[in-house]
Amino acid sequence: MAADIDTPLLEVRALSASYRTPAGAIRAVRDVSFDLRPGETLALVGESAAGKSSIGLALLGLLPSNASVDGGEARYRGEPLLGATPDRLRQLRGAEISMIFQDAQSALTPTISVGDQVAEVYAAHLRLSRKEARERAIARLREVLPDAERVAKAYPFQLSGGMAQRVMIAMATALSPRVIIADEPTASLDPSVRQETLGALERLRDEQGVGVLLITHDFGVVARLADRVAVMYAGELVEVVDVRTAFRAPRHPYTFGLLSSLPAYASERGQLVPMAGQPPDLSDLPPGCPFLPRCSKVTLRCRAEPAPALAAYAPVEADPQPAEAHPQPDEAHPQPGEAHLVACYNPIAVALRE
Ligand SMILES: Nc1ncnc2c1ncn2[C@@H]1O[C@H](COP(=O)(O)OP(=O)(O)OP(=O)(O)O)[C@@H](O)[C@H]1O
Ligand SMILES: [Mg+2]
């Protein structure tokens, strides 16, 4: 059955994952829920170690051997991902869901030539002969590189960062996947390759309806590409909202702090400046809200109880009714894409900019 345009490509519900380490379990992803729809870019933002990459790896069955998925569900066009067999995940990866990895150069296999790596994508999924796969690979590389034949013979260490990124995007998009998980796709690229990469993602989204889960620190990239923003803090999503509202009137004190500390706030070149304080130790989370030690809006409840689950934001001054009285996402068919969701007992009530 073909999924229609409104069917989410990805539905993630209460996903939790952790890493086993000698110092104890690192609870990197806790109760994370979101949807990704066709033609949509959802930006996953938050400081280093928030758990952003771990979400992408968990969805694709690529977590390292010391990690485990501890709970939740994830579906791709209705099909369960977390319980999928390794064979099914291999079929889905690349053909349906691709990941552009955080460090292109080290994500490529060092001992295999670039041409053979791209050819392998075709050979594995399309049952082509070596020769046919090789030809397809060269043709694909020609679309993104001026000197495809030479690059095809090279090994990853012989490529510049920008070149490796182009190869990675060529591989990730070779089979026209419906979902791309782009993990810091522009980090450490020079400005022209950065623009080119963002343009490529934009075209895939707008012309082919690809859903992009965009993991980034760079709010310039968020402003250019994202439709919605999911803000992650210490393993949890703390705010999910459309991009305009995220920049104009963020409600979670963490999002507010993150944005208001940008030197060129919301400008094309805005870079994230770390806020004062540090995220908590994910292997030893304190009671109460994990953002508490850095928060300007702490109440007694924030210390006494775990932070609330994401819920539709309800302006306190505008309406004295408790949040429960406001329209809530339908529990049988939750649609996290539509509401302004905030996980805070005492959200910010003023706009950051008009
Ligand atoms: N292989 C691993 N073994 C143990 N801990 C890990 C491993 N990979 C990640 N972690 C820990 O899990 C937490 C989440 O890491 P993750 O890489 O998902 O964060 P991130 O938000 O992608 O950060 P960054 O922005 O720096 O890429 C961090 O505390 C990190 O140290
Ligand atoms: Mg990461």
mmCIF file of N, CA and C in Angstrom, residues 132-241:
data_model
loop_
_atom_site.group_PDB
_atom_site.id
_atom_site.type_symbol
_atom_site.label_atom_id
_atom_site.label_comp_id
_atom_site.label_asym_id
_atom_site.label_seq_id
_atom_site.Cartn_x
_atom_site.Cartn_y
_atom_site.Cartn_z
ATOM 1 N N GLU A 132 28.687 -3.332 -14.568
ATOM 2 C CA GLU A 132 27.549 -2.401 -14.632
ATOM 3 C C GLU A 132 27.541 -1.468 -13.417
ATOM 4 N N ALA A 133 27.806 -2.056 -12.239
ATOM 5 C CA ALA A 133 27.799 -1.252 -11.014
ATOM 6 C C ALA A 133 28.883 -0.182 -11.084
ATOM 7 N N ARG A 134 30.027 -0.567 -11.596
ATOM 8 C CA ARG A 134 31.151 0.358 -11.737
ATOM 9 C C ARG A 134 30.783 1.512 -12.682
ATOM 10 N N GLU A 135 30.110 1.167 -13.786
ATOM 11 C CA GLU A 135 29.702 2.215 -14.732
ATOM 12 C C GLU A 135 28.705 3.176 -14.090
ATOM 13 N N ARG A 136 27.756 2.592 -13.350
ATOM 14 C CA ARG A 136 26.777 3.447 -12.665
ATOM 15 C C ARG A 136 27.479 4.370 -11.673
ATOM 16 N N ALA A 137 28.496 3.818 -10.992
ATOM 17 C CA ALA A 137 29.215 4.603 -9.989
ATOM 18 C C ALA A 137 29.917 5.792 -10.634
ATOM 19 N N ILE A 138 30.588 5.540 -11.740
ATOM 20 C CA ILE A 138 31.295 6.642 -12.424
ATOM 21 C C ILE A 138 30.280 7.690 -12.889
ATOM 22 N N ALA A 139 29.162 7.221 -13.439
ATOM 23 C CA ALA A 139 28.141 8.166 -13.910
ATOM 24 C C ALA A 139 27.622 9.009 -12.743
ATOM 25 N N ARG A 140 27.425 8.360 -11.590
ATOM 26 C CA ARG A 140 26.927 9.084 -10.405
ATOM 27 C C ARG A 140 27.958 10.116 -9.948
ATOM 28 N N LEU A 141 29.231 9.709 -9.899
ATOM 29 C CA LEU A 141 30.277 10.636 -9.459
ATOM 30 C C LEU A 141 30.409 11.817 -10.424
ATOM 31 N N ARG A 142 30.208 11.534 -11.724
ATOM 32 C CA ARG A 142 30.277 12.625 -12.710
ATOM 33 C C ARG A 142 29.250 13.711 -12.426
ATOM 34 N N GLU A 143 28.109 13.305 -11.841
ATOM 35 C CA GLU A 143 27.072 14.293 -11.557
ATOM 36 C C GLU A 143 27.487 15.273 -10.465
ATOM 37 N N VAL A 144 28.425 14.864 -9.614
ATOM 38 C CA VAL A 144 28.781 15.745 -8.493
ATOM 39 C C VAL A 144 30.234 16.221 -8.516
ATOM 40 N N LEU A 145 31.050 15.673 -9.397
ATOM 41 C CA LEU A 145 32.471 16.003 -9.400
ATOM 42 C C LEU A 145 32.967 16.251 -10.815
ATOM 43 N N PRO A 146 33.893 17.190 -10.962
ATOM 44 C CA PRO A 146 34.424 17.458 -12.294
ATOM 45 C C PRO A 146 35.344 16.340 -12.792
ATOM 46 N N ASP A 147 36.014 15.652 -11.890
ATOM 47 C CA ASP A 147 37.079 14.736 -12.287
ATOM 48 C C ASP A 147 36.766 13.324 -11.781
ATOM 49 N N ALA A 148 35.608 12.810 -12.202
ATOM 50 C CA ALA A 148 35.062 11.595 -11.587
ATOM 51 C C ALA A 148 35.976 10.376 -11.749
ATOM 52 N N GLU A 149 36.584 10.210 -12.930
ATOM 53 C CA GLU A 149 37.407 9.016 -13.164
ATOM 54 C C GLU A 149 38.585 8.969 -12.189
ATOM 55 N N ARG A 150 39.227 10.125 -12.010
ATOM 56 C CA ARG A 150 40.376 10.168 -11.098
ATOM 57 C C ARG A 150 39.931 9.925 -9.655
ATOM 58 N N VAL A 151 38.846 10.563 -9.250
ATOM 59 C CA VAL A 151 38.358 10.395 -7.876
ATOM 60 C C VAL A 151 37.949 8.942 -7.631
ATOM 61 N N ALA A 152 37.373 8.298 -8.643
ATOM 62 C CA ALA A 152 36.926 6.904 -8.476
ATOM 63 C C ALA A 152 38.100 5.994 -8.117
ATOM 64 N N LYS A 153 39.285 6.307 -8.635
ATOM 65 C CA LYS A 153 40.462 5.468 -8.354
ATOM 66 C C LYS A 153 41.111 5.794 -7.012
ATOM 67 N N ALA A 154 40.753 6.941 -6.456
ATOM 68 C CA ALA A 154 41.417 7.392 -5.219
ATOM 69 C C ALA A 154 40.886 6.643 -4.002
ATOM 70 N N TYR A 155 41.677 6.674 -2.928
ATOM 71 C CA TYR A 155 41.239 6.151 -1.628
ATOM 72 C C TYR A 155 40.811 7.334 -0.763
ATOM 73 N N PRO A 156 39.918 7.090 0.202
ATOM 74 C CA PRO A 156 39.369 8.220 0.962
ATOM 75 C C PRO A 156 40.421 9.178 1.524
ATOM 76 N N PHE A 157 41.570 8.653 2.008
ATOM 77 C CA PHE A 157 42.552 9.568 2.616
ATOM 78 C C PHE A 157 43.144 10.532 1.588
ATOM 79 N N GLN A 158 42.984 10.214 0.305
ATOM 80 C CA GLN A 158 43.529 11.103 -0.733
ATOM 81 C C GLN A 158 42.563 12.238 -1.093
ATOM 82 N N LEU A 159 41.372 12.231 -0.492
ATOM 83 C CA LEU A 159 40.381 13.258 -0.823
ATOM 84 C C LEU A 159 40.434 14.410 0.168
ATOM 85 N N SER A 160 40.124 15.615 -0.312
ATOM 86 C CA SER A 160 39.932 16.736 0.617
ATOM 87 C C SER A 160 38.606 16.515 1.347
ATOM 88 N N GLY A 161 38.398 17.288 2.435
ATOM 89 C CA GLY A 161 37.146 17.164 3.191
ATOM 90 C C GLY A 161 35.923 17.413 2.308
ATOM 91 N N GLY A 162 36.018 18.435 1.457
ATOM 92 C CA GLY A 162 34.889 18.781 0.589
ATOM 93 C C GLY A 162 34.599 17.686 -0.422
ATOM 94 N N MET A 163 35.682 17.114 -0.948
ATOM 95 C CA MET A 163 35.551 16.035 -1.938
ATOM 96 C C MET A 163 34.904 14.803 -1.282
ATOM 97 N N ALA A 164 35.376 14.469 -0.073
ATOM 98 C CA ALA A 164 34.820 13.307 0.640
ATOM 99 C C ALA A 164 33.324 13.519 0.897
ATOM 100 N N GLN A 165 32.967 14.765 1.224
ATOM 101 C CA GLN A 165 31.556 15.063 1.481
ATOM 102 C C GLN A 165 30.723 14.878 0.217
ATOM 103 N N ARG A 166 31.263 15.319 -0.924
ATOM 104 C CA ARG A 166 30.528 15.141 -2.182
ATOM 105 C C ARG A 166 30.330 13.662 -2.495
ATOM 106 N N VAL A 167 31.393 12.876 -2.243
ATOM 107 C CA VAL A 167 31.300 11.430 -2.501
ATOM 108 C C VAL A 167 30.231 10.814 -1.592
ATOM 109 N N MET A 168 30.260 11.233 -0.329
ATOM 110 C CA MET A 168 29.286 10.698 0.634
ATOM 111 C C MET A 168 27.862 11.036 0.206
ATOM 112 N N ILE A 169 27.645 12.265 -0.258
ATOM 113 C CA ILE A 169 26.295 12.644 -0.686
ATOM 114 C C ILE A 169 25.913 11.872 -1.951
ATOM 115 N N ALA A 170 26.891 11.691 -2.855
ATOM 116 C CA ALA A 170 26.617 10.905 -4.070
ATOM 117 C C ALA A 170 26.186 9.490 -3.692
ATOM 118 N N MET A 171 26.855 8.907 -2.692
ATOM 119 C CA MET A 171 26.502 7.547 -2.257
ATOM 120 C C MET A 171 25.147 7.533 -1.566
ATOM 121 N N ALA A 172 24.949 8.515 -0.696
ATOM 122 C CA ALA A 172 23.716 8.528 0.109
ATOM 123 C C ALA A 172 22.477 8.733 -0.754
ATOM 124 N N THR A 173 22.646 9.382 -1.904
ATOM 125 C CA THR A 173 21.482 9.692 -2.733
ATOM 126 C C THR A 173 21.420 8.841 -3.986
ATOM 127 N N ALA A 174 22.363 7.906 -4.136
ATOM 128 C CA ALA A 174 22.457 7.116 -5.380
ATOM 129 C C ALA A 174 21.155 6.380 -5.686
ATOM 130 N N LEU A 175 20.478 5.911 -4.662
ATOM 131 C CA LEU A 175 19.291 5.073 -4.887
ATOM 132 C C LEU A 175 17.992 5.819 -4.584
ATOM 133 N N SER A 176 18.067 7.151 -4.612
ATOM 134 C CA SER A 176 16.890 7.991 -4.363
ATOM 135 C C SER A 176 16.114 7.595 -3.106
ATOM 136 N N PRO A 177 16.752 7.673 -1.948
ATOM 137 C CA PRO A 177 16.037 7.343 -0.709
ATOM 138 C C PRO A 177 14.946 8.373 -0.417
ATOM 139 N N ARG A 178 13.974 7.967 0.379
ATOM 140 C CA ARG A 178 12.905 8.903 0.756
ATOM 141 C C ARG A 178 13.269 9.702 1.993
ATOM 142 N N VAL A 179 14.213 9.178 2.786
ATOM 143 C CA VAL A 179 14.629 9.875 4.009
ATOM 144 C C VAL A 179 16.140 10.020 4.003
ATOM 145 N N ILE A 180 16.615 11.219 4.333
ATOM 146 C CA ILE A 180 18.049 11.413 4.527
ATOM 147 C C ILE A 180 18.272 11.936 5.937
ATOM 148 N N ILE A 181 19.127 11.228 6.664
ATOM 149 C CA ILE A 181 19.538 11.703 7.980
ATOM 150 C C ILE A 181 20.895 12.359 7.762
ATOM 151 N N ALA A 182 20.926 13.683 7.827
ATOM 152 C CA ALA A 182 22.150 14.422 7.511
ATOM 153 C C ALA A 182 22.758 14.911 8.827
ATOM 154 N N ASP A 183 23.846 14.259 9.252
ATOM 155 C CA ASP A 183 24.442 14.541 10.559
ATOM 156 C C ASP A 183 25.580 15.547 10.382
ATOM 157 N N GLU A 184 25.350 16.777 10.777
ATOM 158 C CA GLU A 184 26.325 17.865 10.603
ATOM 159 C C GLU A 184 26.873 17.875 9.175
ATOM 160 N N PRO A 185 26.002 18.000 8.170
ATOM 161 C CA PRO A 185 26.477 17.840 6.795
ATOM 162 C C PRO A 185 27.420 18.940 6.334
ATOM 163 N N THR A 186 27.463 20.066 7.055
ATOM 164 C CA THR A 186 28.298 21.172 6.582
ATOM 165 C C THR A 186 29.455 21.486 7.521
ATOM 166 N N ALA A 187 29.601 20.706 8.595
ATOM 167 C CA ALA A 187 30.692 21.004 9.537
ATOM 168 C C ALA A 187 32.020 20.845 8.805
ATOM 169 N N SER A 188 32.933 21.735 9.059
ATOM 170 C CA SER A 188 34.297 21.727 8.505
ATOM 171 C C SER A 188 34.361 21.773 6.979
ATOM 172 N N LEU A 189 33.329 22.291 6.338
ATOM 173 C CA LEU A 189 33.414 22.478 4.877
ATOM 174 C C LEU A 189 33.718 23.942 4.571
ATOM 175 N N ASP A 190 34.428 24.171 3.460
ATOM 176 C CA ASP A 190 34.655 25.569 3.108
ATOM 177 C C ASP A 190 33.343 26.149 2.561
ATOM 178 N N PRO A 191 33.229 27.494 2.527
ATOM 179 C CA PRO A 191 31.922 28.101 2.250
ATOM 180 C C PRO A 191 31.291 27.644 0.927
ATOM 181 N N SER A 192 32.095 27.427 -0.128
ATOM 182 C CA SER A 192 31.452 27.067 -1.392
ATOM 183 C C SER A 192 30.906 25.642 -1.346
ATOM 184 N N VAL A 193 31.637 24.717 -0.718
ATOM 185 C CA VAL A 193 31.118 23.339 -0.618
ATOM 186 C C VAL A 193 29.922 23.303 0.332
ATOM 187 N N ARG A 194 29.977 24.176 1.335
ATOM 188 C CA ARG A 194 28.856 24.265 2.272
ATOM 189 C C ARG A 194 27.578 24.665 1.532
ATOM 190 N N GLN A 195 27.682 25.714 0.723
ATOM 191 C CA GLN A 195 26.516 26.176 -0.035
ATOM 192 C C GLN A 195 26.018 25.084 -0.976
ATOM 193 N N GLU A 196 26.968 24.421 -1.617
ATOM 194 C CA GLU A 196 26.623 23.367 -2.573
ATOM 195 C C GLU A 196 25.887 22.217 -1.862
ATOM 196 N N THR A 197 26.374 21.853 -0.663
ATOM 197 C CA THR A 197 25.755 20.759 0.094
ATOM 198 C C THR A 197 24.335 21.132 0.508
ATOM 199 N N LEU A 198 24.181 22.365 0.999
ATOM 200 C CA LEU A 198 22.843 22.795 1.414
ATOM 201 C C LEU A 198 21.905 22.844 0.208
ATOM 202 N N GLY A 199 22.427 23.312 -0.926
ATOM 203 C CA GLY A 199 21.614 23.367 -2.147
ATOM 204 C C GLY A 199 21.175 21.969 -2.567
ATOM 205 N N ALA A 200 22.092 21.002 -2.446
ATOM 206 C CA ALA A 200 21.761 19.623 -2.840
ATOM 207 C C ALA A 200 20.640 19.079 -1.954
ATOM 208 N N LEU A 201 20.735 19.342 -0.653
ATOM 209 C CA LEU A 201 19.690 18.852 0.268
ATOM 210 C C LEU A 201 18.356 19.536 -0.031
ATOM 211 N N GLU A 202 18.427 20.825 -0.308
ATOM 212 C CA GLU A 202 17.200 21.579 -0.627
ATOM 213 C C GLU A 202 16.500 21.018 -1.857
ATOM 214 N N ARG A 203 17.308 20.721 -2.879
ATOM 215 C CA ARG A 203 16.707 20.187 -4.122
ATOM 216 C C ARG A 203 16.079 18.825 -3.889
ATOM 217 N N LEU A 204 16.758 17.966 -3.138
ATOM 218 C CA LEU A 204 16.196 16.632 -2.868
ATOM 219 C C LEU A 204 14.852 16.755 -2.147
ATOM 220 N N ARG A 205 14.812 17.675 -1.220
ATOM 221 C CA ARG A 205 13.579 17.873 -0.446
ATOM 222 C C ARG A 205 12.476 18.458 -1.336
ATOM 223 N N ASP A 206 12.804 19.506 -2.101
ATOM 224 C CA ASP A 206 11.764 20.217 -2.839
ATOM 225 C C ASP A 206 11.356 19.501 -4.117
ATOM 226 N N GLU A 207 12.299 18.848 -4.796
ATOM 227 C CA GLU A 207 11.981 18.224 -6.084
ATOM 228 C C GLU A 207 11.560 16.774 -5.927
ATOM 229 N N GLN A 208 12.093 16.092 -4.925
ATOM 230 C CA GLN A 208 11.761 14.672 -4.794
ATOM 231 C C GLN A 208 10.980 14.351 -3.527
ATOM 232 N N GLY A 209 10.664 15.377 -2.745
ATOM 233 C CA GLY A 209 9.869 15.132 -1.536
ATOM 234 C C GLY A 209 10.591 14.321 -0.476
ATOM 235 N N VAL A 210 11.931 14.378 -0.519
ATOM 236 C CA VAL A 210 12.705 13.644 0.482
ATOM 237 C C VAL A 210 12.474 14.289 1.855
ATOM 238 N N GLY A 211 12.353 13.480 2.874
ATOM 239 C CA GLY A 211 12.291 13.990 4.248
ATOM 240 C C GLY A 211 13.704 14.043 4.800
ATOM 241 N N VAL A 212 14.090 15.184 5.360
ATOM 242 C CA VAL A 212 15.466 15.339 5.846
ATOM 243 C C VAL A 212 15.448 15.518 7.364
ATOM 244 N N LEU A 213 16.123 14.615 8.059
ATOM 245 C CA LEU A 213 16.382 14.818 9.489
ATOM 246 C C LEU A 213 17.765 15.444 9.571
ATOM 247 N N LEU A 214 17.797 16.738 9.862
ATOM 248 C CA LEU A 214 19.018 17.520 9.777
ATOM 249 C C LEU A 214 19.592 17.735 11.168
ATOM 250 N N ILE A 215 20.713 17.092 11.443
ATOM 251 C CA ILE A 215 21.347 17.226 12.757
ATOM 252 C C ILE A 215 22.418 18.294 12.639
ATOM 253 N N THR A 216 22.306 19.353 13.423
ATOM 254 C CA THR A 216 23.279 20.432 13.251
ATOM 255 C C THR A 216 23.424 21.302 14.498
ATOM 256 N N HIS A 217 24.617 21.903 14.617
ATOM 257 C CA HIS A 217 24.874 22.937 15.619
ATOM 258 C C HIS A 217 24.658 24.325 15.039
ATOM 259 N N ASP A 218 24.520 24.400 13.737
ATOM 260 C CA ASP A 218 24.653 25.661 13.020
ATOM 261 C C ASP A 218 23.265 26.255 12.749
ATOM 262 N N PHE A 219 22.943 27.337 13.460
ATOM 263 C CA PHE A 219 21.611 27.905 13.311
ATOM 264 C C PHE A 219 21.416 28.628 11.985
ATOM 265 N N GLY A 220 22.509 28.956 11.314
ATOM 266 C CA GLY A 220 22.390 29.470 9.950
ATOM 267 C C GLY A 220 21.802 28.400 9.042
ATOM 268 N N VAL A 221 22.278 27.172 9.218
ATOM 269 C CA VAL A 221 21.765 26.045 8.426
ATOM 270 C C VAL A 221 20.303 25.768 8.795
ATOM 271 N N VAL A 222 19.994 25.870 10.079
ATOM 272 C CA VAL A 222 18.603 25.661 10.515
ATOM 273 C C VAL A 222 17.695 26.688 9.838
ATOM 274 N N ALA A 223 18.120 27.966 9.876
ATOM 275 C CA ALA A 223 17.285 29.034 9.316
ATOM 276 C C ALA A 223 17.065 28.821 7.823
ATOM 277 N N ARG A 224 18.081 28.294 7.141
ATOM 278 C CA ARG A 224 17.954 28.136 5.693
ATOM 279 C C ARG A 224 17.115 26.913 5.318
ATOM 280 N N LEU A 225 17.291 25.813 6.028
ATOM 281 C CA LEU A 225 16.707 24.559 5.552
ATOM 282 C C LEU A 225 15.498 24.051 6.323
ATOM 283 N N ALA A 226 15.429 24.354 7.624
ATOM 284 C CA ALA A 226 14.466 23.611 8.447
ATOM 285 C C ALA A 226 13.035 24.122 8.304
ATOM 286 N N ASP A 227 12.096 23.209 8.353
ATOM 287 C CA ASP A 227 10.684 23.555 8.506
ATOM 288 C C ASP A 227 10.305 23.542 9.977
ATOM 289 N N ARG A 228 10.825 22.536 10.682
ATOM 290 C CA ARG A 228 10.567 22.438 12.115
ATOM 291 C C ARG A 228 11.883 22.198 12.834
ATOM 292 N N VAL A 229 11.870 22.488 14.123
ATOM 293 C CA VAL A 229 13.066 22.334 14.944
ATOM 294 C C VAL A 229 12.718 21.459 16.149
ATOM 295 N N ALA A 230 13.572 20.475 16.431
ATOM 296 C CA ALA A 230 13.442 19.673 17.654
ATOM 297 C C ALA A 230 14.706 19.931 18.466
ATOM 298 N N VAL A 231 14.535 20.470 19.665
ATOM 299 C CA VAL A 231 15.684 20.850 20.489
ATOM 300 C C VAL A 231 15.940 19.735 21.504
ATOM 301 N N MET A 232 17.193 19.286 21.548
ATOM 302 C CA MET A 232 17.531 18.152 22.403
ATOM 303 C C MET A 232 18.467 18.604 23.512
ATOM 304 N N TYR A 233 18.160 18.170 24.727
ATOM 305 C CA TYR A 233 19.030 18.482 25.860
ATOM 306 C C TYR A 233 19.206 17.220 26.699
ATOM 307 N N ALA A 234 20.458 16.832 26.895
ATOM 308 C CA ALA A 234 20.778 15.698 27.777
ATOM 309 C C ALA A 234 19.911 14.471 27.477
ATOM 310 N N GLY A 235 19.801 14.139 26.194
ATOM 311 C CA GLY A 235 19.121 12.903 25.820
ATOM 312 C C GLY A 235 17.634 13.024 25.568
ATOM 313 N N GLU A 236 17.062 14.199 25.888
ATOM 314 C CA GLU A 236 15.607 14.349 25.734
ATOM 315 C C GLU A 236 15.272 15.495 24.784
ATOM 316 N N LEU A 237 14.123 15.382 24.101
ATOM 317 C CA LEU A 237 13.630 16.538 23.361
ATOM 318 C C LEU A 237 12.929 17.464 24.347
ATOM 319 N N VAL A 238 13.296 18.747 24.304
ATOM 320 C CA VAL A 238 12.684 19.694 25.239
ATOM 321 C C VAL A 238 11.718 20.654 24.544
ATOM 322 N N GLU A 239 11.838 20.764 23.210
ATOM 323 C CA GLU A 239 10.922 21.656 22.483
ATOM 324 C C GLU A 239 10.870 21.205 21.029
ATOM 325 N N VAL A 240 9.664 21.167 20.462
ATOM 326 C CA VAL A 240 9.496 20.843 19.039
ATOM 327 C C VAL A 240 8.508 21.845 18.469
ATOM 328 N N VAL A 241 8.941 22.570 17.434
ATOM 329 C CA VAL A 241 8.098 23.671 16.950
ATOM 330 C C VAL A 241 8.523 24.077 15.538
#
